[in-house]
Amino acid sequence: MLHYYILLPFLAALLIGLSAKKVNRIHTGWLVLPVPVVLFIIFCSKLPVLAKGKIVQSTADWIPSLDIQLSFYLDGLSMLFSLLITGIGSLVVLYSIFYLSRKEQLVHFYVYLLLFMGSMLGVVLSDNVFVLYTFWEFTSISSFLLIGFWFYRERSTYGALKSMLVTVFGGLSMLGALILLSITAETNSIRMMIANRSDILESDLFIPILILLLLGAFTKSAQFPFHSWLPDAMEAPTPVSAYLHSATMVKAGLYLVARFSLIFSGTDEFFIIVSGIGLITLCLGSFLASRQTDLKGILAYSTISQLGMIMAMLGFGTGVAILAAIFHIFNHATFKGSLFMIAGIVDHETGTRDIRRLGGLYTFMPISATLAFIGAFSMAGVPLPIFNGFLSKEMFFDSSLKLEQSAGLAGTFAEWIPIFAVLGSIFTFVYSMYLVFGTFLGKQKIDQLEKKPHEAPIGMLLSPIILIIFVIAVGLLPNLINEPLLAPAVAAVTGDLPHTHLAFWHGLNTPFYMSLIVIGVGALLAYTLKRWQPVYNKIPGKFSSDHWYQTMVNGLLRTSKSITGFYMTGSLRLYLSIILVFLVVSTSIFMYFTDGFTISFDDLAPVTWPEVLVGFVMAAAAIATIWMNQRIAAIIVIGVVGYGLSLLFVFFRAPDLALTQLIVETITVALFLLCFAHLPKLKKSDKSKSEKLIDLMIAVSTGALLTIVAIASHSSKSFDSIAKYFVDNSYKLGGGDNIVNVILVDFRGLDTLFEIAVLGLAALGIFAMIKYRDKGDMNQ
Amino acid sequence: MEIVMSILAGTLFAAGVYLLLQKQLLKIVLGTALLSHGAHLFILTMGKLNRGAPPILEKGITEYTDPLPQALILTSIVISFGVTSFLLVLAYRTYQSNKTDMMDQLRGTDDE
């Protein structure tokens, strides 16, 4: 059945694309909305099955010869992501109905969105790694299309291209890792790979596999140093940012790491790379967020930093850490989704997202403001039992403290990790406050806005309200989702089912003190933000990954331009020379390695002098054409070659050829004579000596190659001529004595038909060229 | 004999290629004519020369020259005639429209 769930969005996309233009009366979004809602309900109905520890799976053949099956399975981890994809998907579609005006290209928008939904479901449900990869790249493409939705804006196309280049680079690295994995583990199925994990861990390819796979995950999840595509992707319409670039697609990297955790987790390399990059991303992202002035820019850096935090926990690999990671994936989707939607509402109602021009909006849009405060406080980890973000952040601190018992490098670095965790969280607190206080409180600057702000329509508020209800409900009763949703997901990552009871109050323990430090220092920094904000301007631009990206792309463009410019000169002669040289060189190499240069003098016809004489005259005439500087002489010399050829046909017992050649040569010469009067005189070549020498070398080597091929093919007959068939059957099947004629009109009649077609086309072309003068000239 | 004819075909080809690399359109047209002559001779040599009677069935004769290359060449002769005449008229029209038949001056747009 899983196939149909994945297929449904694709089918819907097709239907919408074909029919939506005809349904004008309602917003296209209403037609799309049932798709994610129905899928969400279906996935919810599978929850009891998973809670029993079972999984749902289905398989169909796709490319059996390459061992690529469309095999899908739904376990706890896939379930969490499927619910996010369809659940947030439903809310985003609902929100977009009010966000996007009907004047926009709605059909395009929803087709892309459905494509994304289907491919994302494919990513999280695939068991076959190559199917997973295919869907993975599909998500990159649909993300590209959605970021570039307003393609007439320069920033949009720039952001779309950047996200495409970065994520596809990662995708290709991942493909490399998957191929190596399938070779090492001798299977294409993820579950079989996990079963064969010892083969992978002991293989020499372990490090390359790990690095390539993580490149895929890090680019997709915007981890340092690949994070810079995400802020630029904010040019997409806000529903897209809320959906792809905070709740689902950017979490595909986390999914990948979690999915392969059972293979890699516990190794030092996995810990140091994943946790290290995760912690750097957490701190860097949260630090840079307060520098932004665009609401969505702040949220983008915030997403980067939160993804880094989850990545770090996946790297820790302990049971507590994984539970915290899974829990935070869920929580982040709820509060960040609602914050994005509020940012969209602010943009929609005031006409700007620039925090410097906003302020004091609380009086105009109290509902939005309340929602934003709850979302931001939850993100900041304010210790109140109504914020789910606090619970998972507390678990993050807890897990960072419990690394001391771990073996290997994790134990060595254990003391340092809580410091990074606190540092990242302090800045998380700072930007969360900066975001909401700067927008909704403080001085009103209405005169700087394009329109007078007011509260958004209820339809637009509905989606963020639902998400905030989740924030509060999970904050109050976290165990509601623990047993059915989180525990099976953790089991899929670590291998055993956790029996942790989530609670708000654990007493006055170290994680709680860490939270207090975060809030204390965070509040101080947030209060004095204006004073220390100039620090950001001191960071040289050279070190930003944006700068690296730009340098690389520019370098690539320059290099490819100079390479293309080097040979694409517009001179046909140069192109021809390159083609000929390539032909000669490649054929010679090929013949050299396949023993093609065998020359045997057996089985040759005797040399007779009349033929040699004719041949000599022809050769002389052909060479003479090169020096002919008179048109009429050149034509006559060409005629000599042609007539000589028909004479040779006579000698070599080809009467039909001789006749045809004679007629054709006569007509050709006549045609040349007709035309030459209208053509300019032949000029002496004005080429330099070296140019002439190069021409000569190319010509001679091409001719020599032809001679060698002719002799070689004569010397090494690999199989008998098929001529006997024609001799035997010419009369029997074709009813003619002249074998050549029978071949032409009967055995190979279709060839002759096309020959006539070619001749007809040439005649038409000639007629058109002579008859229609200058009428098609564009310049006149 | 086959070797002699192979060399002749190569010579025709070399001359044809050299003309093809020239700047003047008329020379290029002449070059293509030489090329097709060379190619025809090449194909004919493939089928072995001077073996048996002309490929026209007669009682009492069992050995015939290979008819297949001949059939192919016959097709090719006609097509190369079509190509040559087309090119010739193309050269004529190009000269009429552009007042030059030098390839260097016939380079398309300036955006290189």
Coordinates of C-alpha atoms in Angstrom, one line a residue, chain A residues 371-594:
Chain A
L371 CA 1.5 33.2 18.9
A372 CA 4.9 34.6 18.0
F373 CA 5.8 35.0 21.7
I374 CA 4.8 31.5 22.6
G375 CA 6.8 30.1 19.6
A376 CA 9.9 32.2 20.4
F377 CA 9.8 31.4 24.1
S378 CA 9.6 27.7 23.3
M379 CA 12.5 28.1 20.8
A380 CA 14.5 29.9 23.5
G381 CA 13.8 27.2 26.0
V382 CA 12.1 29.3 28.7
P383 CA 11.4 27.0 31.6
L384 CA 7.7 27.0 31.8
P385 CA 5.7 23.7 31.5
I386 CA 3.8 25.0 28.4
F387 CA 6.8 25.1 26.1
N388 CA 7.9 21.9 24.4
G389 CA 11.2 23.5 23.3
F390 CA 12.2 23.7 26.9
L391 CA 11.8 20.0 27.4
S392 CA 13.9 19.0 24.5
K393 CA 16.6 21.6 25.2
E394 CA 16.8 20.3 28.8
M395 CA 17.3 16.8 27.4
F396 CA 20.0 18.2 25.1
F397 CA 21.9 19.5 28.1
D398 CA 21.3 16.3 29.9
S399 CA 22.6 14.2 27.0
S400 CA 25.7 16.5 26.6
L401 CA 26.5 15.9 30.3
K402 CA 26.1 12.1 30.1
L403 CA 28.8 11.6 27.5
E404 CA 31.5 10.9 30.1
Q405 CA 30.5 7.3 30.3
S406 CA 30.9 6.8 26.6
A407 CA 33.9 5.0 25.3
G408 CA 36.4 6.4 22.8
L409 CA 36.6 10.0 21.7
A410 CA 33.2 10.8 23.0
G411 CA 34.5 10.3 26.6
T412 CA 37.6 12.4 25.9
F413 CA 35.7 15.4 24.7
A414 CA 32.9 15.0 27.2
E415 CA 33.9 18.0 29.4
W416 CA 33.9 20.5 26.5
I417 CA 30.6 19.6 24.9
P418 CA 28.3 21.2 27.6
I419 CA 30.2 24.5 27.2
F420 CA 29.4 24.6 23.5
A421 CA 25.8 23.5 24.2
V422 CA 25.3 26.4 26.6
L423 CA 27.1 28.9 24.3
G424 CA 24.8 28.0 21.4
S425 CA 21.8 28.1 23.6
I426 CA 22.6 31.6 24.9
F427 CA 22.6 33.0 21.5
T428 CA 19.5 31.1 20.7
F429 CA 17.9 32.9 23.5
V430 CA 19.2 36.2 22.3
Y431 CA 17.9 36.0 18.7
S432 CA 14.6 34.6 19.9
M433 CA 14.1 37.7 22.0
Y434 CA 15.5 40.0 19.3
L435 CA 12.9 38.5 16.9
V436 CA 9.8 39.0 18.9
F437 CA 10.6 42.1 20.9
G438 CA 11.9 43.9 17.9
T439 CA 8.8 43.1 15.9
F440 CA 6.0 43.3 18.3
L441 CA 7.1 45.5 21.1
G442 CA 9.1 48.7 21.3
K443 CA 8.5 51.9 19.4
Q444 CA 5.9 52.0 16.7
K445 CA 7.2 53.0 13.3
I446 CA 4.0 53.0 11.3
D447 CA 5.0 55.9 9.2
Q448 CA 7.8 53.8 7.7
L449 CA 5.4 51.0 6.6
E450 CA 3.8 50.8 3.2
K451 CA 0.4 50.0 4.6
K452 CA -1.4 50.4 7.8
P453 CA -1.0 47.1 9.7
H454 CA -3.9 45.1 11.0
E455 CA -4.7 41.6 12.2
A456 CA -4.5 38.8 9.5
P457 CA -7.7 37.1 8.5
I458 CA -8.7 34.1 10.6
G459 CA -7.9 31.6 7.8
M460 CA -4.3 32.7 7.7
L461 CA -4.1 32.5 11.5
L462 CA -5.6 29.0 11.7
S463 CA -2.4 27.1 10.8
P464 CA -0.1 28.8 13.2
I465 CA -2.8 28.5 15.9
I466 CA -2.9 24.8 15.4
L467 CA 0.9 24.5 15.6
I468 CA 1.0 26.6 18.8
I469 CA -1.7 24.4 20.3
F470 CA 0.8 21.5 19.6
V471 CA 3.6 23.5 21.3
I472 CA 1.6 24.0 24.4
A473 CA -0.1 20.5 24.5
V474 CA 3.2 18.7 24.1
G475 CA 4.8 21.1 26.6
L476 CA 2.1 20.2 29.1
L477 CA 1.7 16.5 28.4
P478 CA 4.8 15.3 26.5
N479 CA 4.1 11.7 27.2
L480 CA 1.1 11.9 24.8
I481 CA 3.4 11.6 21.9
N482 CA 6.1 9.7 23.7
E483 CA 4.8 6.2 23.6
P484 CA 3.1 6.1 20.2
L485 CA 5.4 8.4 18.2
L486 CA 8.8 9.1 19.8
A487 CA 9.6 5.7 21.3
P488 CA 9.3 3.7 18.0
A489 CA 11.3 6.4 16.2
V490 CA 14.1 6.1 18.7
A491 CA 13.9 2.3 18.5
A492 CA 14.5 2.6 14.7
V493 CA 17.6 4.7 15.3
T494 CA 19.2 2.9 18.2
G495 CA 17.8 -0.6 17.9
D496 CA 16.1 -0.7 21.3
L497 CA 12.9 0.7 22.6
P498 CA 13.4 3.4 25.3
H499 CA 11.3 3.4 28.4
T500 CA 11.8 7.0 29.4
H501 CA 9.2 9.1 31.1
L502 CA 9.3 12.7 29.9
A503 CA 8.8 15.2 32.6
F504 CA 9.0 18.9 33.1
W505 CA 10.6 18.9 36.5
H506 CA 13.6 16.9 37.3
G507 CA 14.6 18.7 40.4
L508 CA 17.5 21.2 40.8
N509 CA 20.0 19.3 38.6
T510 CA 22.8 20.4 36.4
P511 CA 20.7 20.8 33.2
F512 CA 18.4 23.1 35.1
Y513 CA 21.3 25.3 36.2
M514 CA 22.6 25.3 32.6
S515 CA 19.2 26.6 31.6
L516 CA 19.3 29.3 34.2
I517 CA 22.8 30.4 33.0
V518 CA 21.4 30.5 29.4
I519 CA 18.5 32.7 30.4
G520 CA 20.5 35.0 32.7
V521 CA 23.3 35.6 30.2
G522 CA 21.0 35.5 27.3
A523 CA 18.7 38.2 28.8
L524 CA 21.6 40.4 29.5
L525 CA 23.0 40.1 26.0
A526 CA 19.6 40.5 24.5
Y527 CA 19.0 43.7 26.5
T528 CA 22.3 45.1 25.4
L529 CA 22.1 43.9 21.9
K530 CA 22.2 47.3 20.3
R531 CA 25.5 48.1 22.0
W532 CA 27.4 45.0 20.9
Q533 CA 25.8 44.5 17.5
P534 CA 28.6 46.4 15.7
V535 CA 30.8 43.4 16.5
Y536 CA 29.3 41.7 13.5
N537 CA 30.7 44.3 11.2
K538 CA 34.2 43.5 12.4
I539 CA 34.0 40.0 10.9
P540 CA 35.8 40.1 7.5
G541 CA 33.6 38.9 4.6
K542 CA 36.5 36.8 3.4
F543 CA 35.7 34.1 5.9
S544 CA 32.0 33.7 5.1
S545 CA 31.0 30.6 3.2
D546 CA 29.0 32.9 1.0
H547 CA 32.3 34.4 -0.2
W548 CA 33.8 30.9 -0.9
Y549 CA 30.7 29.9 -2.8
Q550 CA 30.8 33.1 -4.9
T551 CA 34.6 32.6 -5.6
M552 CA 34.1 29.1 -6.7
V553 CA 31.1 29.8 -8.9
N554 CA 32.8 32.7 -10.6
G555 CA 36.0 30.7 -11.1
L556 CA 34.0 27.9 -12.6
L557 CA 32.2 30.2 -15.0
R558 CA 35.4 31.9 -16.0
T559 CA 37.2 28.7 -16.6
S560 CA 34.5 27.1 -18.7
K561 CA 34.1 30.3 -20.6
S562 CA 37.8 30.4 -21.5
I563 CA 37.8 26.7 -22.4
T564 CA 34.8 27.1 -24.6
G565 CA 36.2 30.3 -26.1
F566 CA 39.4 28.5 -26.9
Y567 CA 37.9 26.1 -29.4
M568 CA 34.6 27.7 -30.3
T569 CA 36.1 30.4 -32.5
G570 CA 33.4 30.4 -35.1
S571 CA 35.8 29.2 -37.7
L572 CA 34.3 26.1 -39.4
R573 CA 37.7 25.1 -40.7
L574 CA 39.1 24.9 -37.2
Y575 CA 36.1 22.7 -36.2
L576 CA 36.7 20.5 -39.2
S577 CA 40.4 20.2 -38.4
I578 CA 39.6 19.2 -34.8
I579 CA 37.1 16.6 -35.9
L580 CA 39.5 15.1 -38.4
V581 CA 42.4 15.0 -36.1
F582 CA 40.3 13.4 -33.5
L583 CA 39.1 10.9 -36.0
V584 CA 42.6 10.0 -37.1
V585 CA 44.0 9.8 -33.6
S586 CA 41.2 7.8 -32.0
T587 CA 40.9 5.4 -34.9
S588 CA 44.7 4.8 -34.9
I589 CA 44.7 4.2 -31.2
F590 CA 41.8 1.8 -31.5
M591 CA 43.4 -0.1 -34.3
Y592 CA 46.7 -0.2 -32.5
F593 CA 45.2 -1.9 -29.5
T594 CA 43.0 -4.3 -31.5

